[in-house]
PDB file of C-alpha atoms in Angstrom:
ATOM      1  CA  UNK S1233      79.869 119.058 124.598  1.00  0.00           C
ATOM      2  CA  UNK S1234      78.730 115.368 123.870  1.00  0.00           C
ATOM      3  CA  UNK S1235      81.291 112.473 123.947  1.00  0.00           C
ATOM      4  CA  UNK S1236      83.180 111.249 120.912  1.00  0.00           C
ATOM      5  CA  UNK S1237      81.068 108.529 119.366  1.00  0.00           C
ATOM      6  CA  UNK S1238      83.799 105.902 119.944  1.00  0.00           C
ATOM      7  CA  UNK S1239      83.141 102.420 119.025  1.00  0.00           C
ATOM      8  CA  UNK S1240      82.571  99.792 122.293  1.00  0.00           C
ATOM      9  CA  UNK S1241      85.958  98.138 121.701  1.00  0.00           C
ATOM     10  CA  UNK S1242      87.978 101.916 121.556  1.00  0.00           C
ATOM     11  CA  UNK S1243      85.560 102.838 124.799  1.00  0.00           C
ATOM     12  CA  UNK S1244      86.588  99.272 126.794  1.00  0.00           C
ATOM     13  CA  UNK S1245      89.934 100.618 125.725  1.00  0.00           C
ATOM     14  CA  UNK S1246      89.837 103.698 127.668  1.00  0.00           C
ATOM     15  CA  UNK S1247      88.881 102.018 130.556  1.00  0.00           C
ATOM     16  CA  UNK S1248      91.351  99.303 130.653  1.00  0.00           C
ATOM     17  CA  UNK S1249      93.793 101.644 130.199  1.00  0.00           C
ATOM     18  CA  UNK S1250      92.959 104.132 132.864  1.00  0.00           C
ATOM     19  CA  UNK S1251      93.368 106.496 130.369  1.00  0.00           C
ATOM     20  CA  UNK S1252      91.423 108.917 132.621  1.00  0.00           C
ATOM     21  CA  UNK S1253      94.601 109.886 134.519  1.00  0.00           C
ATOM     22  CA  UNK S1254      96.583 109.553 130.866  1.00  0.00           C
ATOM     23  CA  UNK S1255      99.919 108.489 132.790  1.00  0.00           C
ATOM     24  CA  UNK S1256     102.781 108.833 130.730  1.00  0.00           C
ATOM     25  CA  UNK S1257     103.998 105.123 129.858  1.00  0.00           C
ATOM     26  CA  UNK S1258     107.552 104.177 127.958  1.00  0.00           C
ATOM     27  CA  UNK S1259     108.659 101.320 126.579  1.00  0.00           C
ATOM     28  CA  UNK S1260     110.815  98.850 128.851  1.00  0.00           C
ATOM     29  CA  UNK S1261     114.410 100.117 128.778  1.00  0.00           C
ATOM     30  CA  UNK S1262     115.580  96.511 129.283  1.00  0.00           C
ATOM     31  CA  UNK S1263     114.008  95.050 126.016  1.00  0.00           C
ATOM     32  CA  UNK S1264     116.106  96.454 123.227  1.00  0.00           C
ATOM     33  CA  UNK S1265     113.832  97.778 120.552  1.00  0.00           C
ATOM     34  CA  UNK S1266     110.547  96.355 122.186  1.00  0.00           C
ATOM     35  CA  UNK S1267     109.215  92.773 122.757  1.00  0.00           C
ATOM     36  CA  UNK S1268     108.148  90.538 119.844  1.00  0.00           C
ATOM     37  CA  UNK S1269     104.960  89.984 118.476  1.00  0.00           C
ATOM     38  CA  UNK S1270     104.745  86.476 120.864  1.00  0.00           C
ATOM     39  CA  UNK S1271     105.010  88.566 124.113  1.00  0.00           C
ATOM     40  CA  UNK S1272     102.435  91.695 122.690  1.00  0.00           C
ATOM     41  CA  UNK S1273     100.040  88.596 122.370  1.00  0.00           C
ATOM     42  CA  UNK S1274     100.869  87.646 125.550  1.00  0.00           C
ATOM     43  CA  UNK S1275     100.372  90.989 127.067  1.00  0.00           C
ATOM     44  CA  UNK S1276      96.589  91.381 128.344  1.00  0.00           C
ATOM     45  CA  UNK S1277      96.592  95.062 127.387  1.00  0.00           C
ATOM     46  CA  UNK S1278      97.522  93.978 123.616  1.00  0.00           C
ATOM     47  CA  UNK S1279      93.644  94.122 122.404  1.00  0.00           C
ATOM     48  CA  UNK S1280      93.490  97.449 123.975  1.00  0.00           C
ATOM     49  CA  UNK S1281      96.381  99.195 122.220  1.00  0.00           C
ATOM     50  CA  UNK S1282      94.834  97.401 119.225  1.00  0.00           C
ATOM     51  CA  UNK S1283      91.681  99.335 119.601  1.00  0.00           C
ATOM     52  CA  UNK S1284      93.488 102.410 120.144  1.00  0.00           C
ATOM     53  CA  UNK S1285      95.593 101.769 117.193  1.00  0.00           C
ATOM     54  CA  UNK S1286      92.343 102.467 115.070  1.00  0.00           C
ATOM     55  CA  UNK S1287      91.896 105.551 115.959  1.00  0.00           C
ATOM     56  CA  UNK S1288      94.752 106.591 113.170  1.00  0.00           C
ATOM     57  CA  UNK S1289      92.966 107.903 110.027  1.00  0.00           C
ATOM     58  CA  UNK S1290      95.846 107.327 107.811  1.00  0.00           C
ATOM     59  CA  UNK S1291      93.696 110.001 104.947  1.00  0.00           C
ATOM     60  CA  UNK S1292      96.586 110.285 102.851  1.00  0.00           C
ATOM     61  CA  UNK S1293      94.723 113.931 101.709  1.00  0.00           C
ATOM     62  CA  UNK S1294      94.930 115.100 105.695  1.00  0.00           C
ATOM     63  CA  UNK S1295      96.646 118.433 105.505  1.00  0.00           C
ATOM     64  CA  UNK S1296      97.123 117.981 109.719  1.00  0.00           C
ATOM     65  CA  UNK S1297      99.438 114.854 109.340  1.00  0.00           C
ATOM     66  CA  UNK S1298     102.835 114.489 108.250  1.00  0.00           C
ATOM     67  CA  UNK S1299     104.256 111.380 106.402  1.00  0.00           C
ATOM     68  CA  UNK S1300     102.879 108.669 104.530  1.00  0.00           C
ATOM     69  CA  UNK S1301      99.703 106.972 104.681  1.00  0.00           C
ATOM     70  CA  UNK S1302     100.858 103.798 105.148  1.00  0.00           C
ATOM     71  CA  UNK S1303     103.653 104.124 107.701  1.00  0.00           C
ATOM     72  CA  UNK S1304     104.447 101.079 109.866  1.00  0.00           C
ATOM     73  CA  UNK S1305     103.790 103.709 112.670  1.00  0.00           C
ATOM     74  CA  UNK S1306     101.560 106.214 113.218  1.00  0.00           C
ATOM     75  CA  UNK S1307     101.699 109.175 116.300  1.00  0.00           C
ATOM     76  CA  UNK S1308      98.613 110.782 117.165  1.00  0.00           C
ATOM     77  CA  UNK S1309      99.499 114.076 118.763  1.00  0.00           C
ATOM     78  CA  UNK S1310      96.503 115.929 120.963  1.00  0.00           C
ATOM     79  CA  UNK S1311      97.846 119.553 121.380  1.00  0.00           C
ATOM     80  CA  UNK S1312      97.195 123.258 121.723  1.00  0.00           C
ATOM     81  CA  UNK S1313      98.847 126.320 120.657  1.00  0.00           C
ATOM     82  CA  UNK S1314      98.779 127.637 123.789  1.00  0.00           C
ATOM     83  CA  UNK S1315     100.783 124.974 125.743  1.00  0.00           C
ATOM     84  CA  UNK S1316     104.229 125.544 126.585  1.00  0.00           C
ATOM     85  CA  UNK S1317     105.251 121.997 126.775  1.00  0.00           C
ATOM     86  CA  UNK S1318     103.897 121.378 123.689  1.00  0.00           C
ATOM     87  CA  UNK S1319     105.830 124.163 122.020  1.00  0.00           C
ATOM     88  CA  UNK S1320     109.076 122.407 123.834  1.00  0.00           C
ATOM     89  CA  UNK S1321     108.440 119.279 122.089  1.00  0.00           C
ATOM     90  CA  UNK S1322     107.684 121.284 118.439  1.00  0.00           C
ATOM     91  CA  UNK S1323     111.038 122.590 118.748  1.00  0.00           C
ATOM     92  CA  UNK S1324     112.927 120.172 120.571  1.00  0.00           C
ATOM     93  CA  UNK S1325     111.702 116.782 119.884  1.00  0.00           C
ATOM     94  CA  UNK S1326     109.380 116.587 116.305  1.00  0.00           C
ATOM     95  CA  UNK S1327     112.047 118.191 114.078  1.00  0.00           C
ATOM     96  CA  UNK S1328     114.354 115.300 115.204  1.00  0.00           C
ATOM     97  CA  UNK S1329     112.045 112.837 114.574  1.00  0.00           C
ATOM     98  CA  UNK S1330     110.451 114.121 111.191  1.00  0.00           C
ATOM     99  CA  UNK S1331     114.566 113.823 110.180  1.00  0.00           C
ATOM    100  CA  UNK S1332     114.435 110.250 111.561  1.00  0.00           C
ATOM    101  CA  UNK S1333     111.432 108.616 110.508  1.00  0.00           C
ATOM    102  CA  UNK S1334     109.055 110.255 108.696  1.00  0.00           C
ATOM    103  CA  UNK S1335     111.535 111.162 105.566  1.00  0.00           C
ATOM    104  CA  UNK S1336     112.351 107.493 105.601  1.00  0.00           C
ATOM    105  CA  UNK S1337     109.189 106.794 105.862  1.00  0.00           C
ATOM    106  CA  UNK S1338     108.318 104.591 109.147  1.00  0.00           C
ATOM    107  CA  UNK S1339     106.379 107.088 111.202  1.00  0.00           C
ATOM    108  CA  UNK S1340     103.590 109.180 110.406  1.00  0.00           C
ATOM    109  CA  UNK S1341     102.313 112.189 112.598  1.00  0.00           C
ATOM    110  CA  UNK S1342      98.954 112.814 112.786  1.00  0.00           C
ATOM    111  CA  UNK S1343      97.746 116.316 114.590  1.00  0.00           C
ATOM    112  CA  UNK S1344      94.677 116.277 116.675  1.00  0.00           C
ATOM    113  CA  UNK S1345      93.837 119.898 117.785  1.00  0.00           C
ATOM    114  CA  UNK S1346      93.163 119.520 121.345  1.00  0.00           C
ATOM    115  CA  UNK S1347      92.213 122.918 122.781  1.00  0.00           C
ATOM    116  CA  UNK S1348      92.377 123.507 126.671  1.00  0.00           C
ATOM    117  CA  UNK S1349      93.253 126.727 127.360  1.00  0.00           C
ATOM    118  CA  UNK S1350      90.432 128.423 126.913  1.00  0.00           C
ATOM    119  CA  UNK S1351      88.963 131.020 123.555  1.00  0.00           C
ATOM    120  CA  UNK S1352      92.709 132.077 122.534  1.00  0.00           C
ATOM    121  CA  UNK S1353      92.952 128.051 122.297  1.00  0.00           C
ATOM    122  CA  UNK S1354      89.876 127.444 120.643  1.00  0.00           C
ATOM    123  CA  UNK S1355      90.738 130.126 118.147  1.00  0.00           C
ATOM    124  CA  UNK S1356      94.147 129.046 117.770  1.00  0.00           C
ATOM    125  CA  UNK S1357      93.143 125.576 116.288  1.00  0.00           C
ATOM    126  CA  UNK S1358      90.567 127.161 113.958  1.00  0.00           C
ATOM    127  CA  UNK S1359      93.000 129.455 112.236  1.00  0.00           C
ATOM    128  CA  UNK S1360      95.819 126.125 112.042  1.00  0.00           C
ATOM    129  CA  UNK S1361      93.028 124.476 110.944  1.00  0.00           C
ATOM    130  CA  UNK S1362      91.966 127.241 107.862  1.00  0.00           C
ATOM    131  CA  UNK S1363      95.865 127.669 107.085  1.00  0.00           C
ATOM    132  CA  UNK S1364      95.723 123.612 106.479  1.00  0.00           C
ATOM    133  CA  UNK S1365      93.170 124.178 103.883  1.00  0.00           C
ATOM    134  CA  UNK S1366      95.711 125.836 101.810  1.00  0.00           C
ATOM    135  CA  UNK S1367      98.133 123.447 102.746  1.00  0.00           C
ATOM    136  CA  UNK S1368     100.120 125.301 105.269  1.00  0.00           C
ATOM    137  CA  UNK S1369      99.273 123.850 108.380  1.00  0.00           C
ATOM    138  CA  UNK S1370     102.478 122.492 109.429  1.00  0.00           C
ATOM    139  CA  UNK S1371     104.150 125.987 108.712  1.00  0.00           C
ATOM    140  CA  UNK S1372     101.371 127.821 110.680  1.00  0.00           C
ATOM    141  CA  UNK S1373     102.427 125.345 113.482  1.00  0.00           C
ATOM    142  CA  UNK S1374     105.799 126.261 113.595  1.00  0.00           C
ATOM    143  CA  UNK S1375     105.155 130.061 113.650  1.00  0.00           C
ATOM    144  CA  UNK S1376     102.976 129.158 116.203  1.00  0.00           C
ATOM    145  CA  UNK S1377     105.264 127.131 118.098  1.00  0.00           C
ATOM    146  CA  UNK S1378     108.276 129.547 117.706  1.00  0.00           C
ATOM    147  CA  UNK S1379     110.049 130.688 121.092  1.00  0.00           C
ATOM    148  CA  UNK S1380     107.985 133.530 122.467  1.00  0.00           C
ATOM    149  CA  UNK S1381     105.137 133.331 120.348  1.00  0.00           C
ATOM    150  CA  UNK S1382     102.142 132.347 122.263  1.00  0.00           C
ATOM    151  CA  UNK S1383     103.444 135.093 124.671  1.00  0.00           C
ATOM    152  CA  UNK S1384     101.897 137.841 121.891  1.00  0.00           C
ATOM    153  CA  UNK S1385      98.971 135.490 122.160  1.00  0.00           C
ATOM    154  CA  UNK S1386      96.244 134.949 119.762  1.00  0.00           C
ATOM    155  CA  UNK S1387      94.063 137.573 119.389  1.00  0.00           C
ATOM    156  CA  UNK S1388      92.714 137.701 115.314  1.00  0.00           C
ATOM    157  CA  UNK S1389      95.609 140.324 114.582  1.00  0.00           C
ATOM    158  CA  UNK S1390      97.891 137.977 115.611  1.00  0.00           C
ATOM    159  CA  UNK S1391      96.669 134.950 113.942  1.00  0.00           C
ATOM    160  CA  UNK S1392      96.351 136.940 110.616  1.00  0.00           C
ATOM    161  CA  UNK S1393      99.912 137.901 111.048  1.00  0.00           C
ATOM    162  CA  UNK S1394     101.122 134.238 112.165  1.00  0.00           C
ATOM    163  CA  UNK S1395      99.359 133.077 108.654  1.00  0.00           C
ATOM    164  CA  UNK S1396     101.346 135.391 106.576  1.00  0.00           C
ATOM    165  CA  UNK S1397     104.516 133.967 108.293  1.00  0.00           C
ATOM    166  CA  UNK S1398     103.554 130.762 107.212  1.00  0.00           C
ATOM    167  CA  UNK S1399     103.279 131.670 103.652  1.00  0.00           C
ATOM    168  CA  UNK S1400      99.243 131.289 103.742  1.00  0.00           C
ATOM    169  CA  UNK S1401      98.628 132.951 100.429  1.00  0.00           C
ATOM    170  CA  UNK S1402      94.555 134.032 100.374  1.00  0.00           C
ATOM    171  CA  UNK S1403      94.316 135.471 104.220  1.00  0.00           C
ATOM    172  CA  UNK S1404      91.008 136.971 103.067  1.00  0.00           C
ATOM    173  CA  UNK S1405      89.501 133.309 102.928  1.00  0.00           C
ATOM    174  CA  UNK S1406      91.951 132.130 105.719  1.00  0.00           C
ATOM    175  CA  UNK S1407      89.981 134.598 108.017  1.00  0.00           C
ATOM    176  CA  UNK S1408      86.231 132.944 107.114  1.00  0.00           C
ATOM    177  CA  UNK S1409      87.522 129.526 107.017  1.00  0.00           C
ATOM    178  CA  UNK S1410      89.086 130.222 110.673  1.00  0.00           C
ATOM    179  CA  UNK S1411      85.645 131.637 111.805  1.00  0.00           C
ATOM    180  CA  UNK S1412      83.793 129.101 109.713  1.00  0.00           C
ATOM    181  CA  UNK S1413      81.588 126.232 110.723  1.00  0.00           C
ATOM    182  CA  UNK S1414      83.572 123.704 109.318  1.00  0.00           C
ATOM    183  CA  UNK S1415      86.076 124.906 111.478  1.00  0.00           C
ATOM    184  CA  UNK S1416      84.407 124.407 114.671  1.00  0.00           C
ATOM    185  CA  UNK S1417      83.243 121.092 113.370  1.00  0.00           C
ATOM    186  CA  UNK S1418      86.594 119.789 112.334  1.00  0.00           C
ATOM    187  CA  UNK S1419      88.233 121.151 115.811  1.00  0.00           C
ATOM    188  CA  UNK S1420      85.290 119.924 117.661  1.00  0.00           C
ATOM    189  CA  UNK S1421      85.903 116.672 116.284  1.00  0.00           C
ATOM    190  CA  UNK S1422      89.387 116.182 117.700  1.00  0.00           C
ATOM    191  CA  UNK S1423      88.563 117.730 121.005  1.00  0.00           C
ATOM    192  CA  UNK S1424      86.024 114.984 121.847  1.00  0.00           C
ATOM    193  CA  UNK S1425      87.836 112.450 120.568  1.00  0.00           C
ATOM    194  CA  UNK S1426      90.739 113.232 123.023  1.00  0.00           C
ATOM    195  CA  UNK S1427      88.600 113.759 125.756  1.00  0.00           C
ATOM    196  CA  UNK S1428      86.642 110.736 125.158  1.00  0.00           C
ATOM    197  CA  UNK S1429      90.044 109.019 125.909  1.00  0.00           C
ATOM    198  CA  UNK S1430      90.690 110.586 128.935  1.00  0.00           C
ATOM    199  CA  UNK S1431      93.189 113.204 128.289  1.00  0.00           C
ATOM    200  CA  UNK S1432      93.357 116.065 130.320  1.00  0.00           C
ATOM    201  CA  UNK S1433      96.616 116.922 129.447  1.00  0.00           C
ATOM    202  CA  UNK S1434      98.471 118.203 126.712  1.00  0.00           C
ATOM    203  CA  UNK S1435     100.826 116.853 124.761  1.00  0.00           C
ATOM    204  CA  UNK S1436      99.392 113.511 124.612  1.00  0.00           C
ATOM    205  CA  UNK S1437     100.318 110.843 122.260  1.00  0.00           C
ATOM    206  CA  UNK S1438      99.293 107.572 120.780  1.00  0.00           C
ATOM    207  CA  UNK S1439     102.090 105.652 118.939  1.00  0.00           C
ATOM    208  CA  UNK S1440     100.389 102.890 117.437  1.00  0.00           C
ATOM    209  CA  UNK S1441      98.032 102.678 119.930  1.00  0.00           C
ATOM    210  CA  UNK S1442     100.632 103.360 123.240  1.00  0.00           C
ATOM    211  CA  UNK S1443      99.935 106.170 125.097  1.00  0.00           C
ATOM    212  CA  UNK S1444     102.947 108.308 125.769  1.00  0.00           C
ATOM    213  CA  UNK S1445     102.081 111.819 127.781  1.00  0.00           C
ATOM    214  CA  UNK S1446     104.055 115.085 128.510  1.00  0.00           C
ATOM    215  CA  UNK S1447     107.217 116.811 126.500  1.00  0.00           C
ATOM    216  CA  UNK S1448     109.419 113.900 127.128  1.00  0.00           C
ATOM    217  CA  UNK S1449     112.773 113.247 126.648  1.00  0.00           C
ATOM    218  CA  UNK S1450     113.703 112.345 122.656  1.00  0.00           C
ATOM    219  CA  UNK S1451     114.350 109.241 124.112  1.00  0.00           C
ATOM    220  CA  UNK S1452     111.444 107.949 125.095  1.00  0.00           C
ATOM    221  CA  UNK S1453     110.012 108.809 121.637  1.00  0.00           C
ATOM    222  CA  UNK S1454     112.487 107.101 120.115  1.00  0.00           C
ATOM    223  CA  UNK S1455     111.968 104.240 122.361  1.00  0.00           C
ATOM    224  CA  UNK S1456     108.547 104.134 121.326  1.00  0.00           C
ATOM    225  CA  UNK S1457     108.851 104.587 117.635  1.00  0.00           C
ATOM    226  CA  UNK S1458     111.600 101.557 117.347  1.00  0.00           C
ATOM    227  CA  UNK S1459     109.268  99.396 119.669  1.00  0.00           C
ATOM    228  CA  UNK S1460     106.212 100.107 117.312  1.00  0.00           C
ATOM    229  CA  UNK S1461     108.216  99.452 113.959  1.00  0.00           C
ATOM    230  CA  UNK S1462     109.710  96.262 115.164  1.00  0.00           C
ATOM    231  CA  UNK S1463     106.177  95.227 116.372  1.00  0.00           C
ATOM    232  CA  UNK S1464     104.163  96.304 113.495  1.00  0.00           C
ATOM    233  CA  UNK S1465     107.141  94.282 111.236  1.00  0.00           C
ATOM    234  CA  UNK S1466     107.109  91.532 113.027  1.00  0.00           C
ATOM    235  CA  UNK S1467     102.991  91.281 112.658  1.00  0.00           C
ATOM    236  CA  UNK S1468     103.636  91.763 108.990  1.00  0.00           C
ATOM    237  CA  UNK S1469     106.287  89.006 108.745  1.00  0.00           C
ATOM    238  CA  UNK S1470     104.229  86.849 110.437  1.00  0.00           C
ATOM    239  CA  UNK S1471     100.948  87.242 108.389  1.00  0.00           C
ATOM    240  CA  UNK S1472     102.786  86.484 104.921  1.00  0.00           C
ATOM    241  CA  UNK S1473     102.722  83.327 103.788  1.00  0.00           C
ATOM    242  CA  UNK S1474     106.028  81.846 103.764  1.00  0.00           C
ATOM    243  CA  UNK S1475     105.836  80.628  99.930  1.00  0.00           C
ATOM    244  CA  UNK S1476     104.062  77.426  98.431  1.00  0.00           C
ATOM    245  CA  UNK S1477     103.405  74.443 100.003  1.00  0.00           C
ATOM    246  CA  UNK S1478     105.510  71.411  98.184  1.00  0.00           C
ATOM    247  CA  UNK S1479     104.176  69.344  95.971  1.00  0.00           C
ATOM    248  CA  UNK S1480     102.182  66.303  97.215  1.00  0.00           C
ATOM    249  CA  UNK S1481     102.810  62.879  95.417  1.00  0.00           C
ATOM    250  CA  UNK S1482      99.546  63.187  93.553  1.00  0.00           C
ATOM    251  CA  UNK S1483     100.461  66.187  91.870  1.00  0.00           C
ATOM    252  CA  UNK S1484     103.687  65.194  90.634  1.00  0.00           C
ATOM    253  CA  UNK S1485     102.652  64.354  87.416  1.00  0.00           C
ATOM    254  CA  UNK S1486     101.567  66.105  84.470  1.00  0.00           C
ATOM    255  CA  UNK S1487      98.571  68.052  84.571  1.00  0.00           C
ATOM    256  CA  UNK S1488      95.396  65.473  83.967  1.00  0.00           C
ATOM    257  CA  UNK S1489      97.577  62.779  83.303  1.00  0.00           C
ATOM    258  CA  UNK S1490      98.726  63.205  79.909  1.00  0.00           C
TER     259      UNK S1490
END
């Protein structure tokens, strides 16, 4: 499989990071809500989240992301069906936070199908992929994610069956768009993109950049999501100007002199 075509910035990222290994990291339990903008830019890893930060498409037409477009945060999620921490953290963790933060709308999920496990993976992704295209994804992805269902694994009868669970409504064309080459393209896309960053784990995460690793605690999410929004606030605060500047002395009279 050839690399992800990242830009040199997002690359220099990965190495700075150490991203290889993909430690889990969580925000600083002392700082209340996350450090201010002045202490990011002091940080020397703050260009490096930066360039990971871009790697959120924020396509408000992506049926494989949850929330809107232009969410102060955005969580990049590299998964597979097959994982059972990742199935922990669908049912455990995500509900939770889609109550939180993406109905109010601060955080934005975005789903990159990272398959690991081998073909049931691989095949896995595809068919989530097809049941997005009639805009279903994220119910596929809780059948998928139900307790005990990647133990029925996911053989093509199963798949077929987890669609009609999910209310997929043509499974004739939900079968050739799973089996499709747009398909392959679209999961081969994500796949090297998360490998290109080092992850050999799933879940993985970016929030805003951050990379958070493993089924944590709700915590920890939470930790990360309040540290992002008062970050990405802050930035916006500061970039606005503040209002106009007063009026000089020679533009205290009227307009041309008259």
């Amino acid at each position: 499989m050839k690399p992800f075509a990242f830009g040199a910035g997002v690359a220099a990222a990965a190495v700075l990071l150490g991203v290889v290994s993909y430690t889990a990291t969580r925000p600083d339990d002392s700082a209340a809500g996350g450090r201010t903008v002045a202490e990011e830019s002091a940080d020397p890893q703050a260009d490096v989240y930066a360039e990971l930060e871009k790697l959120a498409r924020r396509d408000a037409r992506d049926p494989l992301a949850l929330g809107r477009a232009d969410a102060p945060v955005v969580m990049i999620e590299y998964a597979d069906f097959k994982c059972g921490y990742c199935g922990k953290f669908a049912r455990d963790t995500e509900p939770a936070l889609v109550k939180k933060y993406v109905d109010n709308g601060t955080l934005r999920i975005e789903w990159r199908n990272f398959p690991i496990f081998g073909e049931e993976s691989e095949a896995a992704a595809r068919a989530a992929w097809a049941a997005g295209q009639q805009g279903r994804f994220w119910q596929f992805h809780e059948a998928a994610y139900a307790e005990g269902a990647k133990e029925k694994g996911f053989g093509e009868p199963r798949l077929k069956e987890l669609a009609a669970l999910a209310g997929v409504k043509d499974l004739d064309r939900f079968v050739r768009d799973a089996d499709g080459e747009a398909a392959r393209r679209a999961v081969a896309k994500d796949q090297q993109e998360g490998y290109g960053l080092g992850a050999t784990s799933t879940p993985s995460f970016l929030v805003n950049g951050r990379p958070l690793a493993g089924a944590q605690p709700q915590r920890a999410f939470t930790d990360a999501i309040e540290a992002a929004r008062k970050a990405a606030t802050e930035k916006a605060a500061g970039s606005t100007p503040s209002g106009p500047k007063p009026s000089g002395p020679e533009s205290s009279g009227p307009a041309g002199g008259k």
